[in-house]
PDB file of C-alpha atoms in Angstrom:
ATOM      1  CA  MET A   1       0.309  -0.281  -0.303  1.00  0.00           C
ATOM      2  CA  SER A   2       1.098   3.183  -0.624  1.00  0.00           C
ATOM      3  CA  ALA A   3       1.381   6.305   2.272  1.00  0.00           C
ATOM      4  CA  ASP A   4      -0.713   8.415   0.056  1.00  0.00           C
ATOM      5  CA  ALA A   5      -3.718  10.459   0.105  1.00  0.00           C
ATOM      6  CA  ALA A   6      -6.053  10.989  -3.484  1.00  0.00           C
ATOM      7  CA  VAL A   7      -9.218  12.990  -2.720  1.00  0.00           C
ATOM      8  CA  ARG A   8     -11.449  12.439  -5.715  1.00  0.00           C
ATOM      9  CA  ALA A   9     -12.894  14.462  -8.048  1.00  0.00           C
ATOM     10  CA  LEU A  10     -15.817  14.505  -9.179  1.00  0.00           C
ATOM     11  CA  PRO A  11     -18.404  16.209 -12.122  1.00  0.00           C
ATOM     12  CA  GLY A  12     -20.185  18.407  -9.653  1.00  0.00           C
ATOM     13  CA  GLY A  13     -18.137  18.271  -6.504  1.00  0.00           C
ATOM     14  CA  HIS A  14     -18.386  21.699  -4.469  1.00  0.00           C
ATOM     15  CA  MET A  15     -14.651  23.399  -5.151  1.00  0.00           C
ATOM     16  CA  ALA A  16     -14.391  24.716  -1.365  1.00  0.00           C
ATOM     17  CA  SER A  17     -14.285  21.737  -0.197  1.00  0.00           C
ATOM     18  CA  LEU A  18     -11.848  19.539  -2.113  1.00  0.00           C
ATOM     19  CA  GLY A  19     -10.479  22.063  -1.585  1.00  0.00           C
ATOM     20  CA  THR A  20     -10.227  22.236   1.800  1.00  0.00           C
ATOM     21  CA  ILE A  21      -8.529  18.398   2.142  1.00  0.00           C
ATOM     22  CA  VAL A  22      -6.404  20.320  -0.812  1.00  0.00           C
ATOM     23  CA  ASP A  23      -4.997  23.299   1.123  1.00  0.00           C
ATOM     24  CA  PHE A  24      -4.652  21.099   4.624  1.00  0.00           C
ATOM     25  CA  TYR A  25      -1.737  18.833   2.736  1.00  0.00           C
ATOM     26  CA  ALA A  26       0.281  21.760   1.329  1.00  0.00           C
ATOM     27  CA  MET A  27      -0.214  23.311   5.105  1.00  0.00           C
ATOM     28  CA  MET A  28       0.511  20.165   6.686  1.00  0.00           C
ATOM     29  CA  ARG A  29       3.744  19.686   4.252  1.00  0.00           C
ATOM     30  CA  SER A  30       4.915  22.981   5.456  1.00  0.00           C
ATOM     31  CA  ARG A  31       5.148  22.234   9.311  1.00  0.00           C
ATOM     32  CA  VAL A  32       6.424  19.629   9.114  1.00  0.00           C
ATOM     33  CA  ALA A  33       9.762  20.820   7.428  1.00  0.00           C
ATOM     34  CA  ASP A  34       9.501  23.052  10.420  1.00  0.00           C
ATOM     35  CA  GLN A  35       9.222  21.174  12.582  1.00  0.00           C
ATOM     36  CA  PHE A  36      11.848  18.392  11.491  1.00  0.00           C
ATOM     37  CA  ALA A  37      14.503  21.188  10.569  1.00  0.00           C
ATOM     38  CA  PRO A  38      16.772  21.213  14.069  1.00  0.00           C
ATOM     39  CA  ARG A  39      16.958  17.699  13.158  1.00  0.00           C
ATOM     40  CA  ASP A  40      17.638  17.696   9.296  1.00  0.00           C
ATOM     41  CA  ASN A  41      16.490  18.977   5.630  1.00  0.00           C
ATOM     42  CA  VAL A  42      13.683  16.273   4.957  1.00  0.00           C
ATOM     43  CA  GLY A  43       9.581  17.018   3.841  1.00  0.00           C
ATOM     44  CA  MET A  44       6.424  14.966   4.125  1.00  0.00           C
ATOM     45  CA  PHE A  45       6.657  11.603   2.148  1.00  0.00           C
ATOM     46  CA  THR A  46       3.051  11.259   1.981  1.00  0.00           C
ATOM     47  CA  GLN A  47       1.566  12.984  -1.559  1.00  0.00           C
ATOM     48  CA  LEU A  48      -2.540  13.993  -2.015  1.00  0.00           C
ATOM     49  CA  HIS A  49      -3.315  13.766  -5.358  1.00  0.00           C
ATOM     50  CA  ILE A  50      -6.165  14.557  -7.406  1.00  0.00           C
ATOM     51  CA  VAL A  51      -7.754  12.219  -9.520  1.00  0.00           C
ATOM     52  CA  SER A  52     -10.025  11.302 -12.082  1.00  0.00           C
ATOM     53  CA  ALA A  53     -11.638   8.781 -14.610  1.00  0.00           C
ATOM     54  CA  ASP A  54      -8.939   9.645 -16.861  1.00  0.00           C
ATOM     55  CA  GLY A  55      -6.007  11.400 -14.514  1.00  0.00           C
ATOM     56  CA  GLY A  56      -7.512  14.785 -17.067  1.00  0.00           C
ATOM     57  CA  PRO A  57      -9.315  18.193 -15.794  1.00  0.00           C
ATOM     58  CA  VAL A  58     -12.169  17.648 -14.396  1.00  0.00           C
ATOM     59  CA  ALA A  59     -15.722  20.182 -14.481  1.00  0.00           C
ATOM     60  CA  LEU A  60     -17.195  21.064 -11.513  1.00  0.00           C
ATOM     61  CA  SER A  61     -19.224  23.532 -12.489  1.00  0.00           C
ATOM     62  CA  PRO A  62     -20.104  25.712 -15.023  1.00  0.00           C
ATOM     63  CA  ARG A  63     -17.181  27.956 -14.835  1.00  0.00           C
ATOM     64  CA  CYS A  64     -14.570  25.209 -12.629  1.00  0.00           C
ATOM     65  CA  SER A  65     -12.505  23.404 -13.503  1.00  0.00           C
ATOM     66  CA  ILE A  66      -9.732  21.666 -11.653  1.00  0.00           C
ATOM     67  CA  GLN A  67      -7.111  19.514 -12.848  1.00  0.00           C
ATOM     68  CA  ALA A  68      -5.934  15.676 -12.089  1.00  0.00           C
ATOM     69  CA  GLU A  69      -3.091  14.135 -12.079  1.00  0.00           C
ATOM     70  CA  HIS A  70      -3.855  10.530 -11.122  1.00  0.00           C
ATOM     71  CA  SER A  71      -6.497   7.533 -12.254  1.00  0.00           C
ATOM     72  CA  PRO A  72      -7.873   4.933 -11.104  1.00  0.00           C
ATOM     73  CA  ARG A  73      -6.134   3.077 -13.910  1.00  0.00           C
ATOM     74  CA  ASN A  74      -2.540   4.004 -12.746  1.00  0.00           C
ATOM     75  CA  GLY A  75      -3.681   0.951  -9.787  1.00  0.00           C
ATOM     76  CA  ILE A  76      -1.982   2.749  -6.974  1.00  0.00           C
ATOM     77  CA  GLN A  77      -3.331   1.359  -3.111  1.00  0.00           C
ATOM     78  CA  TYR A  78      -3.920   4.910  -1.161  1.00  0.00           C
ATOM     79  CA  ARG A  79      -3.518   4.484   2.468  1.00  0.00           C
ATOM     80  CA  LEU A  80      -6.402   7.661   2.555  1.00  0.00           C
ATOM     81  CA  ILE A  81      -8.515   8.587   0.278  1.00  0.00           C
ATOM     82  CA  HIS A  82     -11.300  11.699   0.308  1.00  0.00           C
ATOM     83  CA  ILE A  83     -14.728  12.205  -1.062  1.00  0.00           C
ATOM     84  CA  PRO A  84     -15.935  15.812  -0.576  1.00  0.00           C
ATOM     85  CA  ASP A  85     -19.604  17.027  -1.012  1.00  0.00           C
ATOM     86  CA  MET A  86     -20.671  17.749  -3.973  1.00  0.00           C
ATOM     87  CA  ALA A  87     -24.567  18.693  -5.673  1.00  0.00           C
ATOM     88  CA  CYS A  88     -26.540  15.785  -6.082  1.00  0.00           C
ATOM     89  CA  LEU A  89     -29.517  15.344  -7.801  1.00  0.00           C
ATOM     90  CA  GLU A  90     -31.680  13.850  -4.935  1.00  0.00           C
ATOM     91  CA  ASP A  91     -34.189  13.250  -8.009  1.00  0.00           C
ATOM     92  CA  ASP A  92     -32.106  11.417 -10.628  1.00  0.00           C
ATOM     93  CA  LEU A  93     -30.505   9.118  -8.992  1.00  0.00           C
ATOM     94  CA  PRO A  94     -29.963   6.040 -11.036  1.00  0.00           C
ATOM     95  CA  ALA A  95     -28.809   8.179 -13.790  1.00  0.00           C
ATOM     96  CA  GLN A  96     -25.786   9.251 -11.526  1.00  0.00           C
ATOM     97  CA  TRP A  97     -25.508   5.616 -10.541  1.00  0.00           C
ATOM     98  CA  ILE A  98     -24.130   4.346 -13.138  1.00  0.00           C
ATOM     99  CA  GLU A  99     -22.291   8.065 -14.828  1.00  0.00           C
ATOM    100  CA  LEU A 100     -20.142   6.678 -11.518  1.00  0.00           C
ATOM    101  CA  ALA A 101     -20.029   2.990 -11.789  1.00  0.00           C
ATOM    102  CA  GLU A 102     -16.886   2.639 -12.438  1.00  0.00           C
ATOM    103  CA  VAL A 103     -16.067   5.719  -9.423  1.00  0.00           C
ATOM    104  CA  LEU A 104     -18.063   2.457  -6.628  1.00  0.00           C
ATOM    105  CA  ALA A 105     -15.725   0.492  -7.845  1.00  0.00           C
ATOM    106  CA  TRP A 106     -11.872   1.984  -6.795  1.00  0.00           C
ATOM    107  CA  LEU A 107     -14.102   2.874  -4.220  1.00  0.00           C
ATOM    108  CA  THR A 108     -14.674  -0.794  -2.854  1.00  0.00           C
ATOM    109  CA  ALA A 109     -11.710  -2.352  -3.917  1.00  0.00           C
ATOM    110  CA  GLN A 110      -9.874   0.887  -2.470  1.00  0.00           C
ATOM    111  CA  TYR A 111     -11.167  -0.204   0.833  1.00  0.00           C
ATOM    112  CA  ALA A 112     -10.867  -3.631   0.987  1.00  0.00           C
ATOM    113  CA  GLY A 113      -7.537  -3.383   0.232  1.00  0.00           C
ATOM    114  CA  GLY A 114      -6.568  -1.373   3.747  1.00  0.00           C
ATOM    115  CA  ALA A 115      -7.987   2.623   2.725  1.00  0.00           C
ATOM    116  CA  THR A 116      -9.482   4.248   5.083  1.00  0.00           C
ATOM    117  CA  ILE A 117     -11.875   6.683   3.511  1.00  0.00           C
ATOM    118  CA  THR A 118     -13.379  10.317   4.447  1.00  0.00           C
ATOM    119  CA  ALA A 119     -16.986  11.688   2.902  1.00  0.00           C
ATOM    120  CA  THR A 120     -19.111  14.337   3.368  1.00  0.00           C
ATOM    121  CA  GLY A 121     -21.973  15.649   2.918  1.00  0.00           C
ATOM    122  CA  ALA A 122     -23.656  14.724  -0.275  1.00  0.00           C
ATOM    123  CA  GLY A 123     -20.057  12.508  -0.863  1.00  0.00           C
ATOM    124  CA  ILE A 124     -21.888  10.023   1.168  1.00  0.00           C
ATOM    125  CA  TYR A 125     -23.948   8.758  -0.722  1.00  0.00           C
ATOM    126  CA  LEU A 126     -21.259   7.390  -3.226  1.00  0.00           C
ATOM    127  CA  LEU A 127     -20.235   4.941   0.061  1.00  0.00           C
ATOM    128  CA  ALA A 128     -23.148   4.320   1.133  1.00  0.00           C
ATOM    129  CA  GLN A 129     -23.982   2.972  -3.196  1.00  0.00           C
ATOM    130  CA  ALA A 130     -21.417   0.648  -2.960  1.00  0.00           C
ATOM    131  CA  GLY A 131     -22.211  -1.131   0.575  1.00  0.00           C
ATOM    132  CA  LEU A 132     -19.183  -0.061   2.300  1.00  0.00           C
ATOM    133  CA  LEU A 133     -21.820   1.638   4.999  1.00  0.00           C
ATOM    134  CA  THR A 134     -23.626   0.271   7.978  1.00  0.00           C
ATOM    135  CA  GLY A 135     -25.904   1.318  11.427  1.00  0.00           C
ATOM    136  CA  SER A 136     -25.972   5.682  11.305  1.00  0.00           C
ATOM    137  CA  VAL A 137     -24.993   8.673   8.933  1.00  0.00           C
ATOM    138  CA  PRO A 138     -24.615  12.098   9.541  1.00  0.00           C
ATOM    139  CA  LEU A 139     -26.363  14.280   6.995  1.00  0.00           C
ATOM    140  CA  PRO A 140     -28.340  17.629   7.449  1.00  0.00           C
ATOM    141  CA  GLN A 141     -32.446  17.483   7.614  1.00  0.00           C
ATOM    142  CA  SER A 142     -32.045  18.091   4.095  1.00  0.00           C
ATOM    143  CA  MET A 143     -30.970  15.335   3.044  1.00  0.00           C
ATOM    144  CA  ALA A 144     -32.919  13.229   4.967  1.00  0.00           C
ATOM    145  CA  ARG A 145     -35.982  11.718   3.997  1.00  0.00           C
ATOM    146  CA  ALA A 146     -33.534  11.632   0.118  1.00  0.00           C
ATOM    147  CA  PHE A 147     -31.685   8.983   1.910  1.00  0.00           C
ATOM    148  CA  ARG A 148     -34.080   7.112   4.162  1.00  0.00           C
ATOM    149  CA  LEU A 149     -35.570   6.040   0.882  1.00  0.00           C
ATOM    150  CA  ALA A 150     -32.794   5.010  -0.901  1.00  0.00           C
ATOM    151  CA  TYR A 151     -30.790   3.572   2.267  1.00  0.00           C
ATOM    152  CA  PRO A 152     -34.172   2.324   3.954  1.00  0.00           C
ATOM    153  CA  HIS A 153     -30.729  -0.768   6.226  1.00  0.00           C
ATOM    154  CA  LEU A 154     -28.807   3.149   7.264  1.00  0.00           C
ATOM    155  CA  THR A 155     -29.911   5.359  10.400  1.00  0.00           C
ATOM    156  CA  ILE A 156     -29.506   9.051   9.746  1.00  0.00           C
ATOM    157  CA  ASP A 157     -28.502  10.708  12.494  1.00  0.00           C
ATOM    158  CA  THR A 158     -28.526  15.174  12.024  1.00  0.00           C
ATOM    159  CA  LYS A 159     -27.707  15.680  15.339  1.00  0.00           C
ATOM    160  CA  SER A 160     -24.575  14.026  14.080  1.00  0.00           C
ATOM    161  CA  ILE A 161     -20.984  16.365  13.600  1.00  0.00           C
ATOM    162  CA  ILE A 162     -18.714  13.251  12.849  1.00  0.00           C
ATOM    163  CA  VAL A 163     -19.005   9.155  12.790  1.00  0.00           C
ATOM    164  CA  GLU A 164     -16.221   6.942  12.606  1.00  0.00           C
ATOM    165  CA  ARG A 165     -16.547   3.810  12.063  1.00  0.00           C
ATOM    166  CA  ASP A 166     -14.313   0.616  10.520  1.00  0.00           C
ATOM    167  CA  ARG A 167     -12.468   3.569   8.536  1.00  0.00           C
ATOM    168  CA  MET A 168     -14.854   5.604   7.409  1.00  0.00           C
ATOM    169  CA  TRP A 169     -14.924   9.118   8.699  1.00  0.00           C
ATOM    170  CA  LEU A 170     -18.158  10.553   7.902  1.00  0.00           C
ATOM    171  CA  GLY A 171     -18.856  14.544   8.044  1.00  0.00           C
ATOM    172  CA  ARG A 172     -22.386  15.607   8.592  1.00  0.00           C
ATOM    173  CA  GLY A 173     -21.069  18.324   5.411  1.00  0.00           C
ATOM    174  CA  MET A 174     -19.526  20.878   4.079  1.00  0.00           C
ATOM    175  CA  ALA A 175     -19.350  23.746   6.474  1.00  0.00           C
ATOM    176  CA  HIS A 176     -18.144  20.787   8.728  1.00  0.00           C
ATOM    177  CA  ASP A 177     -14.762  19.773   6.367  1.00  0.00           C
ATOM    178  CA  ILE A 178     -11.751  21.312   9.404  1.00  0.00           C
ATOM    179  CA  MET A 179     -13.326  19.787  12.035  1.00  0.00           C
ATOM    180  CA  LEU A 180     -13.511  16.262  10.318  1.00  0.00           C
ATOM    181  CA  LEU A 181      -9.974  16.811   8.403  1.00  0.00           C
ATOM    182  CA  LEU A 182      -8.265  17.565  12.066  1.00  0.00           C
ATOM    183  CA  ARG A 183      -9.786  14.750  13.221  1.00  0.00           C
ATOM    184  CA  MET A 184      -8.067  12.384  10.420  1.00  0.00           C
ATOM    185  CA  ILE A 185      -4.739  14.005  10.722  1.00  0.00           C
ATOM    186  CA  ASP A 186      -5.118  13.746  14.386  1.00  0.00           C
ATOM    187  CA  LYS A 187      -5.338  10.196  14.483  1.00  0.00           C
ATOM    188  CA  MET A 188      -4.106   9.044  10.957  1.00  0.00           C
ATOM    189  CA  TYR A 189      -0.907  11.480  10.942  1.00  0.00           C
ATOM    190  CA  ALA A 190       0.670  14.048  14.600  1.00  0.00           C
ATOM    191  CA  PRO A 191      -1.337  15.771  17.444  1.00  0.00           C
ATOM    192  CA  SER A 192       0.996  17.955  16.901  1.00  0.00           C
ATOM    193  CA  ILE A 193      -0.076  19.044  13.176  1.00  0.00           C
ATOM    194  CA  ALA A 194      -3.425  18.669  14.033  1.00  0.00           C
ATOM    195  CA  SER A 195      -3.237  21.483  16.184  1.00  0.00           C
ATOM    196  CA  SER A 196      -1.260  23.348  14.573  1.00  0.00           C
ATOM    197  CA  LEU A 197      -4.056  23.613  11.853  1.00  0.00           C
ATOM    198  CA  ALA A 198      -6.890  24.474  14.130  1.00  0.00           C
ATOM    199  CA  HIS A 199      -4.531  27.138  16.090  1.00  0.00           C
ATOM    200  CA  ALA A 200      -3.675  28.764  11.180  1.00  0.00           C
ATOM    201  CA  VAL A 201      -7.104  28.380  10.546  1.00  0.00           C
ATOM    202  CA  GLY A 202      -8.538  30.097  13.788  1.00  0.00           C
ATOM    203  CA  LEU A 203      -9.610  27.511  15.696  1.00  0.00           C
ATOM    204  CA  ILE A 204      -9.094  28.215  19.815  1.00  0.00           C
ATOM    205  CA  SER A 205     -10.946  25.679  20.753  1.00  0.00           C
ATOM    206  CA  PRO A 206      -8.393  22.434  21.029  1.00  0.00           C
ATOM    207  CA  VAL A 207      -9.489  18.679  18.538  1.00  0.00           C
ATOM    208  CA  VAL A 208      -6.552  17.495  19.632  1.00  0.00           C
ATOM    209  CA  GLU A 209      -7.653  14.611  21.399  1.00  0.00           C
ATOM    210  CA  GLY A 210      -5.657  13.638  24.243  1.00  0.00           C
ATOM    211  CA  LEU A 211      -4.956  17.622  25.819  1.00  0.00           C
ATOM    212  CA  ALA A 212      -5.470  17.937  29.613  1.00  0.00           C
ATOM    213  CA  LYS A 213      -7.872  19.291  31.001  1.00  0.00           C
ATOM    214  CA  ASP A 214      -5.446  22.614  32.890  1.00  0.00           C
ATOM    215  CA  PRO A 215      -4.553  25.728  30.113  1.00  0.00           C
ATOM    216  CA  LEU A 216      -1.068  25.334  31.383  1.00  0.00           C
ATOM    217  CA  VAL A 217      -1.146  21.751  31.269  1.00  0.00           C
ATOM    218  CA  ALA A 218      -3.598  21.620  27.451  1.00  0.00           C
ATOM    219  CA  SER A 219      -1.126  24.877  26.020  1.00  0.00           C
ATOM    220  CA  ALA A 220       2.717  22.936  26.905  1.00  0.00           C
ATOM    221  CA  GLN A 221       1.534  19.817  26.094  1.00  0.00           C
ATOM    222  CA  GLN A 222       0.828  21.476  22.180  1.00  0.00           C
ATOM    223  CA  TRP A 223       4.400  23.169  22.767  1.00  0.00           C
ATOM    224  CA  LEU A 224       6.462  19.765  24.267  1.00  0.00           C
ATOM    225  CA  SER A 225       4.644  18.021  20.952  1.00  0.00           C
ATOM    226  CA  GLU A 226       5.521  20.733  18.454  1.00  0.00           C
ATOM    227  CA  ARG A 227       9.004  21.092  19.965  1.00  0.00           C
ATOM    228  CA  SER A 228       9.102  17.070  19.713  1.00  0.00           C
ATOM    229  CA  SER A 229      12.144  16.736  17.240  1.00  0.00           C
ATOM    230  CA  ILE A 230      14.234  19.065  18.825  1.00  0.00           C
ATOM    231  CA  PRO A 231      16.943  17.084  21.265  1.00  0.00           C
ATOM    232  CA  ASP A 232      17.529  19.107  23.951  1.00  0.00           C
ATOM    233  CA  LEU A 233      14.294  20.145  24.555  1.00  0.00           C
ATOM    234  CA  ARG A 234      14.667  21.409  28.038  1.00  0.00           C
ATOM    235  CA  ILE A 235      11.758  21.890  30.848  1.00  0.00           C
ATOM    236  CA  ASP A 236      13.085  25.363  31.678  1.00  0.00           C
ATOM    237  CA  ALA A 237      13.436  26.921  28.622  1.00  0.00           C
ATOM    238  CA  MET A 238       8.987  25.913  28.604  1.00  0.00           C
ATOM    239  CA  ALA A 239       9.184  27.763  32.066  1.00  0.00           C
ATOM    240  CA  ALA A 240       9.844  30.724  30.124  1.00  0.00           C
ATOM    241  CA  TYR A 241       7.757  30.419  27.409  1.00  0.00           C
ATOM    242  CA  PHE A 242       4.984  30.450  29.577  1.00  0.00           C
ATOM    243  CA  ALA A 243       6.530  32.684  32.996  1.00  0.00           C
ATOM    244  CA  VAL A 244       5.922  30.009  35.236  1.00  0.00           C
ATOM    245  CA  SER A 245       8.660  28.272  37.337  1.00  0.00           C
ATOM    246  CA  GLN A 246       9.787  24.770  36.701  1.00  0.00           C
ATOM    247  CA  LYS A 247       8.474  23.190  40.083  1.00  0.00           C
ATOM    248  CA  THR A 248       5.097  24.414  38.921  1.00  0.00           C
ATOM    249  CA  LEU A 249       4.717  23.086  35.789  1.00  0.00           C
ATOM    250  CA  ILE A 250       5.928  19.598  36.856  1.00  0.00           C
ATOM    251  CA  ARG A 251       3.395  19.173  39.962  1.00  0.00           C
ATOM    252  CA  ARG A 252       0.618  21.047  38.023  1.00  0.00           C
ATOM    253  CA  PHE A 253       1.696  18.109  34.702  1.00  0.00           C
ATOM    254  CA  ARG A 254       1.312  15.639  37.495  1.00  0.00           C
ATOM    255  CA  ALA A 255      -1.673  16.271  38.813  1.00  0.00           C
ATOM    256  CA  GLU A 256      -3.525  16.530  35.132  1.00  0.00           C
ATOM    257  CA  LEU A 257      -2.002  14.132  33.230  1.00  0.00           C
ATOM    258  CA  GLY A 258      -0.024  11.640  35.956  1.00  0.00           C
ATOM    259  CA  MET A 259       3.390  11.938  34.652  1.00  0.00           C
ATOM    260  CA  THR A 260       6.061  14.760  34.407  1.00  0.00           C
ATOM    261  CA  PRO A 261       6.783  16.759  31.369  1.00  0.00           C
ATOM    262  CA  ARG A 262       9.661  14.679  30.364  1.00  0.00           C
ATOM    263  CA  ASP A 263       7.714  11.614  29.876  1.00  0.00           C
ATOM    264  CA  TYR A 264       4.658  12.998  28.603  1.00  0.00           C
ATOM    265  CA  LEU A 265       7.869  14.783  25.609  1.00  0.00           C
ATOM    266  CA  ARG A 266       9.420  10.713  25.476  1.00  0.00           C
ATOM    267  CA  ASP A 267       5.356   9.323  25.013  1.00  0.00           C
ATOM    268  CA  ALA A 268       5.232  12.100  21.882  1.00  0.00           C
ATOM    269  CA  ARG A 269       8.256  11.091  20.674  1.00  0.00           C
ATOM    270  CA  ILE A 270       7.748   7.429  20.502  1.00  0.00           C
ATOM    271  CA  ALA A 271       4.503   7.911  18.821  1.00  0.00           C
ATOM    272  CA  ASN A 272       5.244  10.544  16.137  1.00  0.00           C
ATOM    273  CA  ALA A 273       8.628   6.854  15.787  1.00  0.00           C
ATOM    274  CA  LYS A 274       5.277   4.750  15.221  1.00  0.00           C
ATOM    275  CA  MET A 275       3.773   7.521  13.011  1.00  0.00           C
ATOM    276  CA  GLN A 276       6.612   7.622  10.835  1.00  0.00           C
ATOM    277  CA  LEU A 277       7.395   4.252  10.741  1.00  0.00           C
ATOM    278  CA  GLY A 278       3.482   3.812   9.311  1.00  0.00           C
ATOM    279  CA  ALA A 279       2.976   6.540   7.295  1.00  0.00           C
ATOM    280  CA  THR A 280       6.272   6.714   5.906  1.00  0.00           C
ATOM    281  CA  ALA A 281       9.216   4.702   4.541  1.00  0.00           C
ATOM    282  CA  ARG A 282      11.941   5.983   5.936  1.00  0.00           C
ATOM    283  CA  PRO A 283      14.470   3.848   7.636  1.00  0.00           C
ATOM    284  CA  ILE A 284      14.029   2.751  12.000  1.00  0.00           C
ATOM    285  CA  SER A 285      17.108   5.303  11.969  1.00  0.00           C
ATOM    286  CA  GLN A 286      16.656   8.337  10.493  1.00  0.00           C
ATOM    287  CA  ILE A 287      13.663   8.472  11.930  1.00  0.00           C
ATOM    288  CA  ALA A 288      14.892   7.533  15.761  1.00  0.00           C
ATOM    289  CA  HIS A 289      17.460  10.915  14.050  1.00  0.00           C
ATOM    290  CA  LEU A 290      14.091  12.842  13.657  1.00  0.00           C
ATOM    291  CA  VAL A 291      12.561  12.536  16.792  1.00  0.00           C
ATOM    292  CA  ALA A 292      15.078  12.928  18.541  1.00  0.00           C
ATOM    293  CA  MET A 293      15.061   9.796  20.205  1.00  0.00           C
ATOM    294  CA  MET A 294      18.972   8.752  18.520  1.00  0.00           C
ATOM    295  CA  THR A 295      20.918  11.752  20.157  1.00  0.00           C
ATOM    296  CA  SER A 296      25.340  12.202  20.840  1.00  0.00           C
ATOM    297  CA  SER A 297      24.287  14.568  23.603  1.00  0.00           C
ATOM    298  CA  PRO A 298      24.534  14.000  27.463  1.00  0.00           C
ATOM    299  CA  SER A 299      21.880  16.728  28.026  1.00  0.00           C
ATOM    300  CA  ALA A 300      18.676  15.931  26.332  1.00  0.00           C
ATOM    301  CA  THR A 301      18.472  12.915  28.671  1.00  0.00           C
ATOM    302  CA  HIS A 302      18.654  15.079  31.228  1.00  0.00           C
ATOM    303  CA  SER A 303      16.046  17.472  29.199  1.00  0.00           C
ATOM    304  CA  ALA A 304      12.339  18.354  29.899  1.00  0.00           C
ATOM    305  CA  ASN A 305      12.489  16.973  33.047  1.00  0.00           C
TER     306      ASN A 305
END
């Protein structure tokens, strides 16, 4: 399986929905490069590819088209597939399914091959028609009646924004694309990257699971995660950044998380290493170097106490 991701461009697709994941991967690439800059001049290995039926341009609307770069004919098994929100002619679904038969077969094959699939809004229709969904699906009230008639075996959830099940991440509609993708990035890539992206797009509330209720500890967790590749990261630097004493940081970490900042940093580095082992082709020695788990500096063992 390739470590790469794909977004499927379809006629009638909403540019804003497709563009959100394209923008996020570009922002991820920049942040990964910044995060590992202290250790090595490497970039993000994972690529996002726009896929169309023939690898050529797709008319999303009469006045808007997008150039694809991959085709299902390439035979690539992706790690992640994203289906953006789109215009859905609910009164003419049978005709649409005939036109989209190749897409449905491709999604079925990708999922069988181990891909995680995210879909939002009317993009969920494709997964339902392909027979890949069970249980409840998040949909806006405006789509509920037609969807219920077409797929009576599925339960419609008009309250939840995101539903996660069996390598499926479903979002209620284009308005929630950002939250859907941040949740996916948090789970499949790195919480520190998801947190950084959340701040970059103006989200104040944390989207990363596992953050402490104590605002100071939660901010310190993110600070450590975003700098975990720095080998000689020290607690005095973090204390100075947050304008508190080292003892205060250690005490509040222990009260909230049952561990010291040093323990949390170690766990963040291990999680980062596991993510890269699963999502990149980098050798173990390079990953250990990049996440600062291999260092010749004796002071590193005494950092972030």
